[in-house]
Coordinates of C-alpha atoms and ligand atoms in Angstrom, one line a residue:
M1 CA 64.7 16.3 -6.8
C2 CA 65.0 13.4 -4.4
G3 CA 67.7 10.8 -5.2
I4 CA 68.1 7.2 -4.2
V5 CA 71.2 5.1 -4.0
G6 CA 71.5 1.7 -2.4
G7 CA 73.5 -1.5 -2.7
I8 CA 74.8 -4.7 -1.3
A9 CA 78.4 -5.8 -1.6
E10 CA 81.2 -7.6 0.1
R11 CA 83.1 -4.4 0.5
N12 CA 82.1 -1.4 2.7
I13 CA 79.1 0.1 0.9
S14 CA 79.1 3.5 2.6
E15 CA 81.7 5.1 0.3
I16 CA 79.9 3.9 -2.8
L17 CA 76.6 5.4 -1.4
I18 CA 78.2 8.7 -0.6
E19 CA 79.9 9.0 -4.0
G20 CA 76.5 8.2 -5.5
L21 CA 74.8 10.9 -3.5
K22 CA 77.5 13.4 -4.7
R23 CA 76.7 12.5 -8.2
L24 CA 73.0 13.2 -7.6
E25 CA 73.7 16.6 -6.1
Y26 CA 73.1 18.3 -9.4
R27 CA 69.5 17.3 -9.3
G28 CA 68.8 19.7 -6.4
Y29 CA 68.2 18.7 -2.8
D30 CA 68.1 20.1 0.7
S31 CA 69.1 17.2 3.0
A32 CA 70.8 13.9 2.8
G33 CA 71.1 10.6 4.7
L34 CA 72.1 7.0 4.7
A35 CA 71.3 3.8 6.6
L36 CA 73.5 0.7 6.8
I37 CA 73.1 -2.7 8.4
D38 CA 76.0 -3.2 10.8
H39 CA 76.1 -6.2 13.1
H40 CA 72.4 -6.9 12.7
H41 CA 71.3 -3.3 13.5
V42 CA 70.3 -0.4 11.4
V43 CA 72.7 2.6 11.7
R44 CA 71.5 5.8 10.4
E45 CA 72.9 9.3 9.7
R46 CA 71.0 12.3 8.3
Q47 CA 72.0 15.9 7.8
V48 CA 70.4 19.0 6.5
G49 CA 72.3 20.8 3.7
K50 CA 75.0 19.5 1.5
V51 CA 76.2 15.9 1.1
A52 CA 79.5 17.2 2.6
N53 CA 77.8 17.6 6.0
L54 CA 76.7 13.9 5.8
V55 CA 80.2 12.8 4.8
E56 CA 81.6 14.6 7.9
A57 CA 79.2 12.9 10.2
V58 CA 79.6 9.4 8.6
T59 CA 83.4 9.7 8.8
S60 CA 83.4 10.8 12.4
R61 CA 81.1 8.0 13.4
H62 CA 83.2 5.5 11.3
L63 CA 80.0 4.0 9.9
H64 CA 80.3 1.0 7.6
G65 CA 78.3 -2.0 6.4
N66 CA 77.8 -4.2 3.4
L67 CA 74.2 -3.4 2.8
G68 CA 72.8 0.2 2.7
I69 CA 70.5 2.8 1.3
A70 CA 71.0 6.5 0.9
H71 CA 69.0 9.5 -0.2
T72 CA 69.1 13.2 -1.1
R73 CA 65.8 14.8 -0.2
W74 CA 64.0 17.7 -2.0
A75 CA 61.3 18.7 0.5
T76 CA 57.7 18.0 -0.4
H77 CA 56.0 17.0 2.8
G78 CA 57.6 18.8 5.7
K79 CA 60.5 21.2 5.9
P80 CA 64.1 20.3 5.2
T81 CA 65.0 19.1 8.8
Q82 CA 67.0 16.3 10.1
N83 CA 63.9 14.4 11.2
N84 CA 62.3 14.7 7.8
A85 CA 65.4 13.6 6.0
H86 CA 65.6 10.0 4.7
P87 CA 66.1 7.1 5.4
H88 CA 63.1 6.8 7.7
A89 CA 63.1 3.9 10.2
S90 CA 60.6 1.8 12.1
G91 CA 62.1 -0.8 14.4
E92 CA 64.9 -2.4 12.4
V93 CA 63.5 -1.4 9.0
A94 CA 64.8 1.5 7.0
V95 CA 63.3 3.1 3.9
V96 CA 64.3 5.7 1.3
H97 CA 61.6 7.0 -1.0
N98 CA 61.2 9.2 -4.1
G99 CA 57.8 10.5 -5.2
I100 CA 54.7 10.9 -3.2
I101 CA 52.4 8.6 -1.2
E102 CA 49.1 10.3 -1.8
N103 CA 47.1 8.4 0.8
Y104 CA 49.6 8.8 3.6
Q105 CA 47.3 10.7 5.9
E106 CA 44.8 7.8 6.0
L107 CA 47.6 5.2 6.5
K108 CA 49.2 7.4 9.2
Q109 CA 46.0 7.5 11.2
E110 CA 45.6 3.7 10.9
L111 CA 49.2 3.2 12.0
Q112 CA 48.9 5.6 14.9
Q113 CA 45.9 3.7 16.1
L114 CA 48.1 0.6 16.1
G115 CA 50.5 2.4 18.4
Y116 CA 53.2 3.5 15.8
V117 CA 54.8 6.9 16.7
F118 CA 55.8 9.2 13.9
S119 CA 59.0 11.2 14.2
S120 CA 58.7 13.1 10.9
E121 CA 56.1 15.1 8.9
T122 CA 56.9 13.1 5.7
D123 CA 54.7 10.8 3.7
T124 CA 57.6 8.3 3.6
E125 CA 57.5 7.3 7.2
V126 CA 54.2 5.4 6.7
V127 CA 56.1 3.0 4.5
A128 CA 58.7 2.2 7.2
H129 CA 55.9 1.5 9.7
L130 CA 53.8 -0.5 7.3
V131 CA 56.7 -2.8 6.4
N132 CA 57.6 -3.1 10.1
H133 CA 54.0 -4.0 10.9
A134 CA 53.8 -6.5 8.0
L135 CA 56.9 -8.2 9.3
K136 CA 54.9 -9.2 12.4
S137 CA 53.0 -11.6 10.2
T138 CA 55.8 -12.9 8.0
P139 CA 59.5 -13.5 8.5
D140 CA 60.4 -12.3 5.0
L141 CA 61.1 -8.8 3.9
L142 CA 60.1 -9.4 0.3
T143 CA 56.7 -10.8 1.3
A144 CA 56.2 -7.9 3.7
V145 CA 56.9 -5.4 1.0
Q146 CA 54.7 -7.3 -1.5
T147 CA 51.9 -7.2 1.0
I148 CA 52.0 -3.4 1.7
V149 CA 52.7 -2.1 -1.8
P150 CA 49.1 -2.5 -3.1
R151 CA 48.1 -0.2 -0.2
L152 CA 50.2 2.7 -1.4
K153 CA 48.6 5.2 -3.8
G154 CA 50.7 7.6 -5.7
A155 CA 54.0 7.5 -7.7
Y156 CA 57.0 6.2 -5.9
A157 CA 60.4 4.4 -5.9
L158 CA 61.5 2.7 -2.7
G159 CA 64.6 1.1 -1.3
I160 CA 64.1 -0.9 1.9
I161 CA 66.4 -2.9 4.2
W162 CA 65.8 -4.9 7.4
A163 CA 68.4 -5.7 10.0
Q164 CA 67.1 -9.3 10.4
Q165 CA 67.9 -10.0 6.7
P166 CA 71.3 -8.4 6.3
D167 CA 71.9 -10.1 3.0
E168 CA 69.1 -8.4 0.9
L169 CA 67.8 -5.1 -0.4
I170 CA 64.2 -4.8 -1.6
A171 CA 63.4 -2.0 -4.1
V172 CA 60.1 -1.0 -5.7
R173 CA 59.4 1.1 -8.8
E174 CA 55.9 2.5 -9.2
G175 CA 55.8 5.7 -11.2
S176 CA 59.2 7.1 -10.2
P177 CA 62.4 6.1 -11.9
L178 CA 64.7 3.4 -10.5
V179 CA 67.5 1.3 -12.1
V180 CA 69.4 -1.7 -10.9
G181 CA 73.2 -1.4 -11.3
V182 CA 74.6 -4.9 -12.1
G183 CA 78.0 -5.7 -10.6
I184 CA 80.0 -8.9 -10.0
G185 CA 79.2 -10.2 -6.6
E186 CA 77.6 -6.8 -5.7
H187 CA 74.5 -5.0 -7.0
F188 CA 73.0 -1.6 -6.6
I189 CA 69.9 0.6 -7.1
S190 CA 69.6 4.2 -8.0
S191 CA 67.0 6.7 -9.2
D192 CA 69.6 7.9 -11.7
Q193 CA 72.2 5.7 -13.4
L194 CA 74.7 8.5 -13.2
A195 CA 75.1 7.8 -9.5
L196 CA 76.3 4.3 -10.2
L197 CA 78.8 5.0 -13.0
P198 CA 81.8 4.6 -10.7
V199 CA 80.8 1.0 -9.9
T200 CA 79.1 -0.3 -13.1
N201 CA 78.0 0.4 -16.6
R202 CA 75.5 -2.4 -16.7
F203 CA 71.9 -1.6 -15.9
I204 CA 68.5 -3.1 -15.6
Y205 CA 65.7 -0.5 -16.3
L206 CA 62.8 -1.5 -14.0
E207 CA 59.3 -1.2 -15.2
E208 CA 56.3 0.2 -13.4
G209 CA 55.2 -2.2 -10.7
D210 CA 58.5 -4.1 -10.5
I211 CA 59.6 -5.3 -7.0
V212 CA 63.2 -6.3 -6.8
R213 CA 65.2 -8.5 -4.4
L214 CA 68.9 -7.8 -4.6
K215 CA 71.4 -10.2 -3.0
R216 CA 75.1 -10.1 -3.5
N217 CA 74.9 -12.8 -6.1
S218 CA 71.4 -12.5 -7.5
I219 CA 68.8 -10.1 -8.8
E220 CA 65.2 -11.2 -8.8
I221 CA 62.4 -9.1 -10.2
F222 CA 58.8 -9.7 -9.4
V223 CA 55.6 -8.5 -11.0
N224 CA 52.6 -9.3 -8.8
T225 CA 54.8 -11.9 -7.0
V226 CA 55.6 -13.6 -10.3
L227 CA 59.3 -13.8 -11.1
T228 CA 60.1 -12.0 -14.4
H229 CA 63.1 -11.2 -16.6
R230 CA 64.4 -7.8 -17.6
P231 CA 67.3 -7.4 -19.9
V232 CA 70.7 -6.0 -18.8
K233 CA 71.9 -3.0 -20.9
E234 CA 75.4 -1.7 -21.2
L235 CA 76.1 2.0 -21.4
D236 CA 78.6 3.4 -23.8
A237 CA 81.4 5.7 -22.9
T238 CA 79.8 9.0 -24.0
V239 CA 77.0 8.6 -21.4
M240 CA 79.6 7.9 -18.8
S241 CA 81.6 11.1 -19.1
S242 CA 80.3 13.7 -16.7
S243 CA 83.1 15.7 -15.3
K244 CA 83.5 19.5 -15.5
G245 CA 86.9 19.3 -17.1
E246 CA 88.5 22.8 -17.4
Y247 CA 85.2 24.6 -16.8
K248 CA 84.2 26.3 -13.6
H249 CA 80.6 25.1 -13.9
F250 CA 78.8 22.3 -15.7
M251 CA 76.5 24.9 -17.1
L252 CA 79.4 26.7 -18.9
K253 CA 80.8 23.4 -20.1
E254 CA 77.4 22.4 -21.5
I255 CA 77.0 25.8 -23.2
F256 CA 80.3 25.3 -25.0
E257 CA 79.4 21.7 -25.9
Q258 CA 76.5 22.8 -28.0
P259 CA 78.2 22.9 -31.4
E260 CA 79.3 19.2 -30.9
A261 CA 75.9 18.2 -29.4
V262 CA 74.0 19.7 -32.3
Q263 CA 76.4 18.2 -34.8
Q264 CA 75.8 14.7 -33.3
T265 CA 72.1 15.2 -33.2
I266 CA 71.8 16.2 -36.9
A267 CA 74.4 13.6 -38.1
Q268 CA 72.1 10.8 -37.0
A269 CA 69.5 11.9 -39.5
L270 CA 71.2 13.6 -42.4
D271 CA 73.7 12.7 -45.0
A272 CA 75.2 15.5 -47.1
E273 CA 72.0 16.7 -48.8
H274 CA 69.2 14.4 -47.7
L275 CA 67.5 12.8 -44.8
K276 CA 69.1 9.4 -44.3
A277 CA 66.9 6.6 -45.8
G278 CA 66.4 4.8 -42.4
F279 CA 65.8 8.0 -40.4
L280 CA 62.5 7.5 -38.4
E281 CA 61.5 4.9 -41.0
K282 CA 59.3 3.1 -38.6
A283 CA 57.1 6.1 -38.4
D284 CA 56.6 6.6 -42.1
G285 CA 53.0 5.2 -42.1
A286 CA 52.0 7.2 -39.1
F287 CA 53.4 10.5 -40.4
D288 CA 51.5 9.9 -43.6
T289 CA 48.2 9.8 -41.8
I290 CA 48.6 12.5 -39.2
Q291 CA 46.5 15.7 -39.5
Q292 CA 48.0 17.6 -36.7
I293 CA 50.6 17.7 -33.9
Q294 CA 50.0 18.2 -30.2
I295 CA 53.2 19.0 -28.3
I296 CA 53.3 18.4 -24.5
A297 CA 56.3 19.4 -22.4
C298 CA 57.5 21.4 -19.3
G299 CA 60.0 24.2 -18.7
T300 CA 62.7 24.7 -21.3
S301 CA 61.4 21.7 -23.3
Y302 CA 58.1 23.5 -23.6
H303 CA 59.9 26.5 -25.1
A304 CA 61.5 24.2 -27.7
G305 CA 58.0 23.0 -28.5
M306 CA 56.8 26.6 -29.0
V307 CA 59.5 27.3 -31.6
A308 CA 58.5 24.1 -33.4
K309 CA 54.9 25.2 -33.7
Y310 CA 56.1 28.0 -36.0
W311 CA 58.1 25.6 -38.0
F312 CA 55.5 22.9 -38.4
E313 CA 52.9 25.4 -39.6
Q314 CA 55.1 27.7 -41.7
I315 CA 57.4 25.1 -43.3
I316 CA 55.1 22.2 -43.9
G317 CA 51.6 23.6 -43.2
L318 CA 50.8 21.1 -40.5
P319 CA 48.6 22.4 -37.6
C320 CA 50.5 22.2 -34.3
Q321 CA 49.5 23.0 -30.7
V322 CA 51.8 23.2 -27.8
E323 CA 50.8 23.0 -24.1
I324 CA 52.4 22.8 -20.7
A325 CA 52.0 19.2 -19.5
S326 CA 50.8 20.2 -16.0
E327 CA 47.9 22.0 -17.5
Y328 CA 47.2 19.7 -20.4
R329 CA 46.8 16.6 -18.1
Y330 CA 44.1 18.2 -16.0
R331 CA 41.9 20.0 -18.5
H332 CA 40.3 17.0 -20.0
P333 CA 41.5 17.8 -23.5
V334 CA 39.6 16.4 -26.5
I335 CA 41.6 13.5 -28.1
V336 CA 41.6 14.0 -31.8
A337 CA 42.2 11.0 -34.1
N338 CA 45.2 11.1 -36.4
T339 CA 47.2 13.4 -34.1
L340 CA 50.8 12.9 -33.3
Y341 CA 51.2 13.5 -29.6
L342 CA 54.8 14.7 -29.3
C343 CA 56.4 14.8 -25.8
I344 CA 59.6 16.8 -25.5
S345 CA 61.8 16.1 -22.5
Q346 CA 65.5 16.2 -21.6
S347 CA 65.2 13.5 -18.9
G348 CA 62.2 11.6 -20.2
E349 CA 61.1 11.2 -16.5
T350 CA 59.3 14.5 -15.8
A351 CA 56.2 13.4 -13.9
D352 CA 53.7 15.8 -15.5
S353 CA 54.9 15.1 -19.0
L354 CA 54.7 11.3 -18.4
A355 CA 51.3 11.5 -16.8
A356 CA 50.0 13.6 -19.7
L357 CA 51.3 11.0 -22.2
R358 CA 49.8 8.1 -20.3
D359 CA 46.4 9.9 -20.1
V360 CA 46.4 10.5 -23.8
Q361 CA 47.2 6.9 -24.5
R362 CA 44.5 5.7 -22.1
H363 CA 41.8 8.0 -23.4
A364 CA 42.6 7.3 -27.0
K365 CA 42.2 3.6 -26.3
Q366 CA 38.9 4.0 -24.5
Q367 CA 37.6 6.1 -27.3
H368 CA 38.9 3.8 -30.0
K369 CA 40.8 6.7 -31.7
T370 CA 43.9 6.1 -33.7
I371 CA 46.7 8.4 -32.4
F372 CA 50.5 8.2 -32.4
T373 CA 52.9 9.1 -29.6
M374 CA 56.5 10.2 -29.9
A375 CA 59.3 11.4 -27.7
I376 CA 62.1 13.8 -28.3
C377 CA 64.3 13.0 -25.5
N378 CA 67.9 13.0 -24.3
V379 CA 67.9 9.8 -22.3
A380 CA 67.6 6.6 -24.5
T381 CA 66.7 4.5 -21.5
S382 CA 64.0 6.8 -20.1
S383 CA 60.4 5.9 -19.3
M384 CA 59.2 8.3 -22.0
V385 CA 61.3 6.7 -24.7
R386 CA 60.1 3.3 -23.7
E387 CA 56.4 4.2 -23.6
T388 CA 56.0 6.1 -26.9
D389 CA 55.5 4.6 -30.4
F390 CA 58.5 6.5 -31.8
H391 CA 61.4 8.5 -30.5
L392 CA 64.1 10.8 -31.7
L393 CA 67.0 11.2 -29.4
T394 CA 68.8 14.4 -28.8
L395 CA 72.5 13.4 -28.6
A396 CA 73.5 16.1 -26.1
G397 CA 75.2 13.7 -23.6
P398 CA 74.4 14.0 -19.9
E399 CA 73.2 17.4 -18.9
I400 CA 74.2 18.1 -15.3
G401 CA 73.5 21.8 -14.8
V402 CA 69.9 22.3 -13.6
A403 CA 69.4 25.1 -16.1
S404 CA 69.0 23.4 -19.5
T405 CA 71.3 24.6 -22.3
K406 CA 72.5 21.9 -24.7
A407 CA 69.4 19.8 -24.2
F408 CA 67.4 22.8 -25.5
T409 CA 69.4 23.5 -28.7
T410 CA 69.6 19.8 -29.5
Q411 CA 65.8 19.6 -29.1
L412 CA 65.4 22.5 -31.6
A413 CA 67.7 20.6 -34.0
A414 CA 65.8 17.4 -33.5
L415 CA 62.5 19.2 -34.0
M416 CA 63.7 20.7 -37.3
L417 CA 64.7 17.2 -38.4
L418 CA 61.2 16.0 -37.6
V419 CA 59.7 18.9 -39.6
L420 CA 61.8 17.8 -42.6
K421 CA 60.8 14.2 -42.2
V422 CA 57.1 14.7 -41.8
G423 CA 57.2 17.2 -44.7
E424 CA 59.0 14.7 -46.9
I425 CA 56.5 11.9 -46.1
K426 CA 53.6 14.2 -46.7
N427 CA 55.2 15.7 -49.7
S428 CA 54.4 19.1 -48.2
I429 CA 57.8 20.8 -48.3
A430 CA 59.2 22.5 -51.4
A431 CA 62.4 20.8 -52.6
D432 CA 64.5 24.0 -52.5
L433 CA 63.3 25.0 -49.0
K434 CA 64.2 21.5 -47.8
Q435 CA 67.6 21.8 -49.4
S436 CA 68.3 25.2 -47.8
V437 CA 67.1 24.0 -44.4
I438 CA 69.4 20.9 -44.6
Q439 CA 72.3 23.1 -45.6
A440 CA 71.6 25.5 -42.8
L441 CA 71.4 22.6 -40.3
W442 CA 74.9 21.4 -41.4
H443 CA 76.1 25.0 -41.0
T444 CA 74.7 25.4 -37.5
P445 CA 77.6 24.0 -35.5
K446 CA 80.0 26.4 -37.2
V447 CA 77.8 29.4 -36.5
L448 CA 77.3 28.2 -32.9
N449 CA 81.1 28.2 -32.5
E450 CA 81.4 31.7 -33.9
T451 CA 78.6 32.9 -31.7
L452 CA 80.3 31.5 -28.6
K453 CA 83.3 33.8 -29.4
N454 CA 81.1 36.7 -28.1
D455 CA 81.5 35.3 -24.6
A456 CA 83.9 38.0 -23.4
E457 CA 81.7 40.8 -24.7
I458 CA 78.6 39.3 -23.1
L459 CA 80.5 39.0 -19.8
R460 CA 81.2 42.7 -19.9
L461 CA 77.5 43.4 -20.5
S462 CA 76.5 41.1 -17.7
E463 CA 78.2 43.4 -15.2
L464 CA 75.5 46.0 -15.9
F465 CA 72.8 43.5 -14.7
V466 CA 74.3 42.5 -11.3
E467 CA 72.4 45.1 -9.3
K468 CA 69.2 44.9 -11.2
Q469 CA 65.9 43.6 -9.8
H470 CA 64.0 43.0 -13.0
C471 CA 64.6 42.4 -16.6
L472 CA 62.5 42.1 -19.8
F473 CA 63.3 39.9 -22.8
L474 CA 61.7 40.6 -26.1
G475 CA 61.5 38.8 -29.4
R476 CA 59.1 38.2 -32.3
G477 CA 58.1 35.1 -34.2
T478 CA 60.3 32.1 -33.4
H479 CA 62.3 34.4 -31.1
F480 CA 59.3 35.0 -28.8
P481 CA 60.0 31.5 -27.2
I482 CA 63.7 32.4 -27.1
A483 CA 62.8 35.5 -25.1
L484 CA 60.8 33.3 -22.7
E485 CA 63.7 30.9 -22.5
G486 CA 66.2 33.8 -21.8
A487 CA 63.9 35.1 -19.0
L488 CA 63.6 31.6 -17.6
K489 CA 67.4 31.1 -17.6
L490 CA 68.0 34.5 -15.8
K491 CA 65.3 33.7 -13.2
E492 CA 66.5 30.2 -12.6
I493 CA 70.2 30.9 -11.9
S494 CA 70.6 34.6 -11.0
Y495 CA 67.3 35.0 -9.1
I496 CA 66.6 38.2 -11.0
H497 CA 62.9 38.6 -11.8
A498 CA 62.6 38.4 -15.6
E499 CA 59.8 38.3 -18.1
G500 CA 59.8 37.2 -21.7
Y501 CA 57.4 38.9 -24.0
A502 CA 56.4 38.9 -27.7
A503 CA 57.7 42.4 -28.6
G504 CA 54.4 43.2 -30.4
E505 CA 52.6 42.8 -27.1
L506 CA 54.8 45.3 -25.3
K507 CA 52.3 48.2 -25.5
H508 CA 49.6 46.1 -24.0
G509 CA 51.1 46.1 -20.6
P510 CA 54.8 45.5 -20.0
L511 CA 55.7 49.0 -21.4
A512 CA 54.4 50.3 -18.1
L513 CA 57.4 48.6 -16.4
V514 CA 60.0 50.3 -18.5
D515 CA 62.1 52.9 -16.7
N516 CA 65.7 53.9 -16.3
D517 CA 66.4 50.9 -14.2
M518 CA 64.8 48.2 -16.4
P519 CA 67.2 46.4 -18.7
V520 CA 65.5 45.2 -21.9
V521 CA 67.1 42.3 -23.8
I522 CA 66.2 42.2 -27.5
L523 CA 66.6 39.3 -29.9
A524 CA 67.0 40.8 -33.3
P525 CA 67.8 38.2 -36.1
K526 CA 67.5 39.3 -39.7
D527 CA 64.0 38.1 -40.6
E528 CA 60.8 39.5 -41.9
M529 CA 59.9 40.9 -38.4
L530 CA 63.1 43.0 -38.1
D531 CA 61.6 46.3 -39.0
K532 CA 58.6 45.8 -36.6
L533 CA 61.1 44.9 -33.9
K534 CA 63.1 48.1 -34.5
S535 CA 59.8 50.0 -33.8
N536 CA 59.4 48.1 -30.6
M537 CA 62.9 49.1 -29.6
E538 CA 62.1 52.7 -30.2
E539 CA 59.1 52.4 -27.9
V540 CA 61.4 51.2 -25.1
Q541 CA 64.0 53.9 -25.7
A542 CA 61.4 56.7 -25.7
R543 CA 60.6 55.6 -22.1
G544 CA 64.1 55.6 -20.9
G545 CA 64.7 51.9 -21.1
E546 CA 68.2 50.5 -21.6
L547 CA 68.5 48.1 -24.5
F548 CA 70.8 45.1 -24.7
V549 CA 70.5 43.9 -28.3
F550 CA 71.7 40.6 -29.7
A551 CA 71.4 41.6 -33.4
D552 CA 72.3 40.0 -36.7
E553 CA 75.6 41.5 -38.1
H554 CA 73.6 42.8 -41.1
S555 CA 70.7 44.2 -39.2
D556 CA 71.9 47.7 -39.2
I557 CA 71.5 48.0 -35.5
H558 CA 74.4 49.7 -33.8
A559 CA 75.5 50.7 -30.3
K560 CA 74.4 54.2 -29.1
D561 CA 73.5 55.9 -25.9
R562 CA 71.7 53.3 -23.7
Q563 CA 71.8 50.8 -26.5
H564 CA 74.4 48.0 -26.2
V565 CA 74.7 45.7 -29.2
V566 CA 76.4 42.3 -29.6
H567 CA 76.5 41.3 -33.3
I568 CA 75.6 37.7 -34.0
P569 CA 76.8 36.0 -37.2
A570 CA 74.4 35.9 -40.1
V571 CA 72.3 32.7 -40.1
S572 CA 69.3 31.2 -41.9
E573 CA 66.2 32.6 -40.3
W574 CA 65.0 29.0 -39.8
L575 CA 67.9 28.0 -37.6
A576 CA 68.3 31.4 -35.9
P577 CA 66.5 30.3 -32.7
I578 CA 69.3 27.8 -32.1
I579 CA 71.9 30.5 -32.5
Y580 CA 70.2 33.2 -30.4
S581 CA 69.8 30.8 -27.5
I582 CA 73.6 31.1 -27.0
P583 CA 73.8 34.8 -26.0
V584 CA 70.9 34.5 -23.5
Q585 CA 72.4 31.5 -21.9
L586 CA 75.8 33.2 -21.6
L587 CA 74.3 36.4 -20.3
S588 CA 72.3 34.5 -17.6
Y589 CA 75.4 32.4 -16.7
H590 CA 77.7 35.4 -16.2
V591 CA 75.1 37.4 -14.3
A592 CA 74.6 34.5 -11.9
V593 CA 78.3 34.0 -11.4
L594 CA 78.8 37.7 -10.7
R595 CA 75.9 37.5 -8.2
G596 CA 77.6 34.5 -6.5
T597 CA 74.7 32.1 -6.8
D598 CA 75.0 28.3 -7.0
V599 CA 74.9 28.2 -10.8
D600 CA 74.7 24.4 -11.3
Q601 CA 72.3 23.8 -8.4
P602 CA 70.1 26.9 -8.1
R603 CA 68.0 27.1 -4.9
N604 CA 64.7 25.3 -4.8
L605 CA 65.0 23.8 -8.2
A606 CA 65.6 20.3 -9.4
K607 CA 67.0 18.9 -12.6
S608 CA 64.5 16.2 -13.1
V609 CA 61.1 16.8 -11.6
T610 CA 59.8 13.4 -10.9
V611 CA 57.0 14.5 -8.6
E612 CA 53.9 16.5 -9.5
Ligands
G6P1 C1 63.0 21.1 -14.6 C2 64.4 21.5 -15.1 C3 64.3 22.3 -16.4 C4 63.5 21.4 -17.4 C5 62.2 20.9 -16.9 C6 61.6 19.9 -17.8 O1 62.3 22.2 -14.2 O2 65.0 22.3 -14.1 O3 65.6 22.6 -16.9 O4 63.3 22.2 -18.6 O5 62.3 20.3 -15.6 O6 62.4 18.8 -17.8 P1 62.5 17.7 -18.9 O7 63.5 16.7 -18.4 O8 61.1 17.1 -19.1 O9 62.9 18.4 -20.2

């Protein structure tokens, strides 16, 4: 997704901007650019493709300056071309923009009538012309920006510079993430704090509607032209570590970090045999009153929610619905009082999930209904965490690979902690079941480590997928969502068409797809559905399908002709979805590497989808 970096300093800013853009590469993009103020003029360079192309051009032109803005673009309006790449300019104004200006057509017509000529197909260019136009009535960039912002409809973050005021950078946050990086005698902006970690670990998290004026020695934040104060927060070291280390890809590193990430996530909530006294204490009253849970999420986080639905209903008898945020927000859902609206998100900035959350809050207020909102999220400083009543953090550390891995398994661990907590408050969980789930949670990191030892065997199997066009993933119960997640992983990074199905649904359609050339991946933990699943496997084999089975070591499933089996260590059925995520992640990873795709930054995808 698009990324913004900007800054003002005494030193040359172009290297800082470029390092920042490199750190945003993981988010996915198709072109990059920067603009600097040099000797009272805007100098601009934009290139299609990787940041490396931009670096080459900037180096050969010896561009430098003390004030600048830079951008990685993920095309929404107009193809990935040089003209459509940011920054966009009008006169001596340059602008970078994340998000979407919804009324840009109307503004464009108005500006064209005033004589402004557009050189791109983007919605962003209207902002550059609007600011330039406003500067005809005021000599001050901040005032010009404050005048035009109310005219922009949509969700956006902006960074704006003007050659006539070479000592200030103006930034706007309205519905799209933006942070200020606080330095000493230099200050920065970015859509993602990771971009600024080489220069600072002190950040101001802007709020919706904030307009900022950065100078070398000052940071002023305005809400409706009134100066306001926002606290500076310091990041700790774990958030700051984001290198690949010995691993070939971030995704592989993150897969192998899962035992530690899950351990961290559960350790915040559990002591040896109990939930810690202070764990989610603030929510005790709310959990006591809730009658149901509505989970809202996108992508992999949605799959975590699907697993949790089984857990909430089976373990503590609490009704739970799960829905994709992009559907939920537009179908005018009925708001039910005493519901816990639970958003799950790695980033906490996903546009659809945030919009759904805000709609729920607005409608509940209008209808005078008491509801509670909660986030399960990996980013403590995210919009979602700030805007919900309660939150539970997944302590996975930064996840860089676009395909989510450790964020998913830590979400599952966090969700199980929440099930235990709500069950405890409502007195709806049997003591022995609670004990056995807590024990199983503590045991999970060890089983994850053992499961990761199957890596070499899974690599061998992955060689059989390299030439395939299609693949089916099957599971039952809590492993139906894991089948969906396995199919999503394979699609995302290897570009092989994959479907996840509930194995019991096989004969209602997908069985027609099964032939000699269709690999079928089966998730076979030892649970009450195992015998039913074995029958589904027979159905596939009878039609010539080739099975790749991840099976419990005591499942009595063994390799035979056209049936490959990887044995997974025995694990409590409640925590099995966490464990069975590992083999599907490793399989997708190895297939993608063998097919030579860009594993960490797959084509057309973005890590954090901050536009609709
Ligand atoms: C993008 C990412 C996925 C992620 C989804 C939801 O599509 O590529 O990996 O699952 O967004 O993101 P969130 O940050 O809300 O979990």
